[in-house]
């Protein structure tokens, strides 16, 4: 009689321990913090469900996979939010990092970024930039503009040599590109020979007085400028 009673007590104790064991597998600090942010976590496979706003990142090692909850997906992955769970998905084979499956941000070696795609060579009308690994639209040169007014120290008057400048703008063949091309300019020397308001004529020599206009005088028939004598 005692044996069946003991067996019944053991079964009841085991049933009571099931919720406790299940809670141990849920979110906690187990496995050195690998279950941080998890709702459900196991020793064998790590996290399988994450808290809201976190992404589930599945790391594969051979035939084994292990889940981890992260705030941001690691390089080579992008985050996809779902109704039940947010997941980290792998970028394309040629992408180093990406915004989505179809839009790369940075390419792997030997590939060039062009409009979100990683290409082995840049398309026609573009040039490969080795420093950024991007395909940049080639620039088109416009005609030179008119020369600017001749200036010296910001002034367009006086007596000195100044500079005048003209600009040649460049634009991209692909207007949809946000980047701008370089603006070209050139300058040359030019003479300034125009008096400034309130200043004396710069062409007049130093110390030379300005001549005043002479009044007209009546001259006699001799033309010597002396006044004609009165008649007797």
CSV table of C-alpha atoms in Angstrom, one decimal:
chain,number,residue,atom,x,y,z
A,1,UNK,CA,0.0,0.0,0.0
A,2,UNK,CA,2.9,2.3,0.8
A,3,UNK,CA,4.6,1.7,-2.6
A,4,UNK,CA,1.7,3.0,-4.8
A,5,UNK,CA,1.3,6.0,-2.4
A,6,UNK,CA,5.0,6.9,-2.8
A,7,UNK,CA,4.9,6.5,-6.5
A,8,UNK,CA,1.8,8.8,-6.7
A,9,UNK,CA,3.7,11.4,-4.6
A,10,UNK,CA,6.7,11.3,-6.9
A,11,UNK,CA,4.5,11.8,-10.0
A,12,UNK,CA,2.8,14.8,-8.4
A,13,UNK,CA,6.1,16.3,-7.5
A,14,UNK,CA,7.4,15.9,-11.1
A,15,UNK,CA,4.3,17.6,-12.4
A,16,UNK,CA,4.8,20.6,-10.0
A,17,UNK,CA,8.4,20.9,-11.2
A,18,UNK,CA,7.5,21.2,-15.0
A,19,UNK,CA,6.5,24.9,-14.8
A,20,UNK,CA,9.7,25.7,-12.9
A,21,UNK,CA,11.9,24.0,-15.4
A,22,UNK,CA,10.1,25.8,-18.2
A,23,UNK,CA,10.7,29.2,-16.5
A,24,UNK,CA,14.4,28.4,-16.2
A,25,UNK,CA,14.5,28.0,-20.0
A,26,UNK,CA,12.8,31.4,-20.5
A,27,UNK,CA,14.4,34.8,-20.3
A,28,UNK,CA,17.2,35.1,-17.8
A,29,UNK,CA,20.9,35.5,-17.3
A,30,UNK,CA,21.8,31.9,-18.0
A,31,UNK,CA,24.7,30.7,-20.2
A,32,UNK,CA,26.9,33.7,-19.5
A,33,UNK,CA,24.3,36.3,-20.6
A,34,UNK,CA,23.5,34.6,-24.0
A,35,UNK,CA,19.8,34.7,-23.1
A,36,UNK,CA,19.8,38.4,-22.5
A,37,UNK,CA,16.7,39.9,-24.1
A,38,UNK,CA,15.2,36.5,-24.8
A,39,UNK,CA,11.6,35.5,-24.1
A,40,UNK,CA,12.3,31.8,-24.7
A,41,UNK,CA,15.9,30.5,-24.5
A,42,UNK,CA,17.4,27.0,-24.4
A,43,UNK,CA,20.9,25.7,-23.7
A,44,UNK,CA,21.1,23.9,-27.0
A,45,UNK,CA,19.9,26.6,-29.5
A,46,UNK,CA,20.0,29.8,-27.5
A,47,UNK,CA,17.2,32.3,-28.1
A,48,UNK,CA,14.2,31.4,-30.2
A,49,UNK,CA,11.9,34.4,-29.3
A,50,UNK,CA,13.1,37.9,-28.4
A,51,UNK,CA,11.6,40.9,-26.6
A,52,UNK,CA,9.9,43.6,-28.6
A,53,UNK,CA,12.2,45.9,-30.6
A,54,UNK,CA,15.0,43.4,-30.6
A,55,UNK,CA,16.1,41.3,-33.6
A,56,UNK,CA,16.7,37.6,-33.5
A,57,UNK,CA,20.1,36.8,-35.0
A,58,UNK,CA,20.8,33.2,-35.9
A,59,UNK,CA,24.4,32.2,-36.0
A,60,UNK,CA,25.2,29.0,-37.8
A,61,UNK,CA,28.3,26.9,-37.0
A,62,UNK,CA,28.3,23.8,-39.3
A,63,UNK,CA,25.0,22.0,-38.8
A,64,UNK,CA,24.3,23.7,-35.5
A,65,UNK,CA,22.6,27.1,-35.1
A,66,UNK,CA,22.4,29.4,-32.2
A,67,UNK,CA,20.0,32.3,-31.6
A,68,UNK,CA,20.8,35.6,-30.0
A,69,UNK,CA,18.7,38.8,-29.4
A,70,UNK,CA,20.4,42.0,-30.6
A,71,UNK,CA,19.5,45.7,-30.9
A,72,UNK,CA,21.2,46.1,-34.3
A,73,UNK,CA,22.0,43.4,-36.8
A,74,UNK,CA,25.7,42.8,-37.4
A,75,UNK,CA,27.5,43.7,-40.7
A,76,UNK,CA,26.4,41.6,-43.6
A,77,UNK,CA,22.8,41.4,-42.2
A,78,UNK,CA,19.8,43.7,-42.3
A,79,UNK,CA,16.8,43.8,-39.9
A,80,UNK,CA,13.2,42.8,-40.9
A,81,UNK,CA,10.4,43.5,-38.6
A,82,UNK,CA,7.5,41.1,-38.4
A,83,UNK,CA,4.2,40.8,-36.6
A,84,UNK,CA,5.5,38.1,-34.2
A,85,UNK,CA,9.3,38.4,-34.4
A,86,UNK,CA,12.0,40.6,-35.8
A,87,UNK,CA,14.8,38.8,-37.6
A,88,UNK,CA,18.2,39.5,-39.0
A,89,UNK,CA,18.6,38.4,-42.6
A,90,UNK,CA,21.8,38.0,-44.6
A,91,UNK,CA,22.8,40.5,-47.3
A,92,UNK,CA,23.5,39.4,-50.9
A,93,UNK,CA,26.7,37.5,-51.6
A,94,UNK,CA,28.5,40.6,-53.0
A,95,UNK,CA,27.4,43.0,-50.2
A,96,UNK,CA,29.5,43.9,-47.2
A,97,UNK,CA,26.5,45.8,-45.7
A,98,UNK,CA,23.1,46.5,-46.9
A,99,UNK,CA,19.8,48.3,-46.2
A,100,UNK,CA,17.7,45.5,-47.6
A,101,UNK,CA,18.0,42.4,-49.8
A,102,UNK,CA,18.0,44.6,-52.9
A,103,UNK,CA,19.9,47.6,-51.8
A,104,UNK,CA,23.6,47.4,-50.8
A,105,UNK,CA,25.4,50.2,-48.9
A,106,UNK,CA,29.0,48.8,-49.1
A,107,UNK,CA,30.4,46.2,-51.4
A,108,UNK,CA,32.9,43.4,-50.9
A,109,UNK,CA,36.3,43.5,-52.4
A,110,UNK,CA,36.5,43.4,-56.2
A,111,UNK,CA,33.0,44.9,-56.5
A,112,UNK,CA,31.8,48.5,-57.1
A,113,UNK,CA,28.7,50.1,-55.7
A,114,UNK,CA,26.3,51.6,-58.2
A,115,UNK,CA,22.7,52.6,-57.3
A,116,UNK,CA,22.5,50.0,-54.5
A,117,UNK,CA,24.0,47.2,-56.6
A,118,UNK,CA,27.5,45.6,-56.3
A,119,UNK,CA,29.0,45.2,-59.8
A,120,UNK,CA,32.3,43.7,-60.9
A,121,UNK,CA,32.8,46.7,-63.3
A,122,UNK,CA,31.3,50.1,-63.5
A,123,UNK,CA,28.7,50.7,-66.3
A,124,UNK,CA,29.4,53.1,-69.3
A,125,UNK,CA,29.3,56.8,-68.4
A,126,UNK,CA,30.7,56.2,-64.9
A,127,UNK,CA,34.2,56.0,-63.4
A,128,UNK,CA,35.4,53.7,-60.7
A,129,UNK,CA,36.5,55.4,-57.5
A,130,UNK,CA,39.1,53.1,-55.9
A,131,UNK,CA,39.0,54.9,-52.5
A,132,UNK,CA,35.2,54.4,-52.0
A,133,UNK,CA,34.7,51.4,-54.3
A,134,UNK,CA,31.8,53.3,-56.0
A,135,UNK,CA,30.9,54.1,-59.6
A,136,UNK,CA,30.7,57.8,-60.0
A,137,UNK,CA,28.8,59.5,-62.8
A,138,UNK,CA,31.2,61.3,-65.2
A,139,UNK,CA,30.9,65.1,-65.4
A,140,UNK,CA,30.0,67.2,-68.4
A,141,UNK,CA,31.8,70.6,-68.8
A,142,UNK,CA,29.7,73.7,-69.7
A,143,UNK,CA,31.1,76.7,-71.6
A,144,UNK,CA,33.2,79.3,-69.7
A,145,UNK,CA,31.1,82.1,-68.2
A,146,UNK,CA,31.8,85.8,-68.6
A,147,UNK,CA,34.8,87.5,-66.8
A,148,UNK,CA,33.9,89.1,-63.5
A,149,UNK,CA,34.6,92.8,-62.8
A,150,UNK,CA,38.3,93.6,-62.2
A,151,UNK,CA,38.9,94.0,-58.4
A,152,UNK,CA,41.8,94.7,-56.1
A,153,UNK,CA,41.2,94.1,-52.4
A,154,UNK,CA,37.5,94.0,-53.0
A,155,UNK,CA,37.4,97.3,-54.9
A,156,UNK,CA,36.7,97.9,-58.5
A,157,UNK,CA,38.2,101.5,-58.6
A,158,UNK,CA,41.6,103.0,-58.0
A,159,UNK,CA,44.9,102.6,-59.8
A,160,UNK,CA,46.4,99.1,-59.4
A,161,UNK,CA,46.5,95.7,-60.9
A,162,UNK,CA,43.6,93.5,-60.0
A,163,UNK,CA,42.1,90.1,-60.8
A,164,UNK,CA,39.1,89.0,-62.8
A,165,UNK,CA,37.7,85.5,-62.7
A,166,UNK,CA,35.4,83.4,-64.8
A,167,UNK,CA,33.8,80.1,-63.9
A,168,UNK,CA,33.1,76.9,-65.8
A,169,UNK,CA,30.4,74.7,-64.2
A,170,UNK,CA,30.2,71.0,-64.6
A,171,UNK,CA,27.1,68.8,-64.3
A,172,UNK,CA,26.5,65.0,-64.1
A,173,UNK,CA,25.1,63.1,-67.0
A,174,UNK,CA,22.8,61.4,-64.6
A,175,UNK,CA,20.7,64.1,-63.0
A,176,UNK,CA,19.3,61.7,-60.5
A,177,UNK,CA,22.6,61.6,-58.7
A,178,UNK,CA,22.7,63.7,-55.6
A,179,UNK,CA,26.5,64.3,-55.7
A,180,UNK,CA,27.7,67.4,-57.5
A,181,UNK,CA,30.7,67.8,-59.8
A,182,UNK,CA,33.6,70.1,-59.3
A,183,UNK,CA,33.3,73.8,-60.3
A,184,UNK,CA,36.3,75.0,-62.4
A,185,UNK,CA,37.5,78.6,-62.3
A,186,UNK,CA,40.5,80.6,-63.6
A,187,UNK,CA,41.8,84.1,-62.9
A,188,UNK,CA,44.0,86.6,-64.8
A,189,UNK,CA,45.5,90.0,-64.1
A,190,UNK,CA,43.7,93.2,-65.2
A,191,UNK,CA,44.5,96.9,-64.8
A,192,UNK,CA,42.3,99.2,-62.8
A,193,UNK,CA,42.3,102.9,-64.0
A,194,UNK,CA,39.2,104.4,-62.6
A,195,UNK,CA,39.1,106.9,-59.7
A,196,UNK,CA,37.1,106.0,-56.7
A,197,UNK,CA,34.4,108.5,-55.5
A,198,UNK,CA,36.0,111.2,-53.4
A,199,UNK,CA,39.5,110.4,-54.6
A,200,UNK,CA,41.8,112.4,-57.0
A,201,UNK,CA,42.4,111.2,-60.5
A,202,UNK,CA,44.9,108.3,-60.2
A,203,UNK,CA,46.5,109.3,-63.6
A,204,UNK,CA,47.6,112.7,-62.2
A,205,UNK,CA,51.2,112.9,-61.1
A,206,UNK,CA,52.0,113.5,-57.5
A,207,UNK,CA,52.3,117.2,-56.6
A,208,UNK,CA,50.7,118.3,-59.9
A,209,UNK,CA,47.9,120.8,-59.5
A,210,UNK,CA,44.7,120.5,-61.5
A,211,UNK,CA,44.4,123.2,-64.2
A,212,UNK,CA,41.5,125.5,-63.9
A,213,UNK,CA,39.7,126.5,-67.1
A,214,UNK,CA,40.7,130.1,-68.3
A,215,UNK,CA,38.0,132.7,-68.8
A,216,UNK,CA,37.6,134.0,-72.2
A,217,UNK,CA,39.2,137.3,-72.9
A,218,UNK,CA,38.5,139.8,-75.6
A,219,UNK,CA,41.6,140.2,-77.7
A,220,UNK,CA,42.4,143.2,-80.0
A,221,UNK,CA,43.4,142.9,-83.6
A,222,UNK,CA,47.0,142.4,-82.7
A,223,UNK,CA,46.3,139.3,-80.9
A,224,UNK,CA,48.7,140.0,-78.1
A,225,UNK,CA,46.1,139.9,-75.4
A,226,UNK,CA,46.6,143.5,-74.3
A,227,UNK,CA,43.5,145.7,-73.9
A,228,UNK,CA,42.6,148.0,-76.9
A,229,UNK,CA,43.5,151.7,-76.2
A,230,UNK,CA,40.6,154.2,-75.9
A,231,UNK,CA,40.0,156.4,-79.0
A,232,UNK,CA,41.2,160.1,-78.8
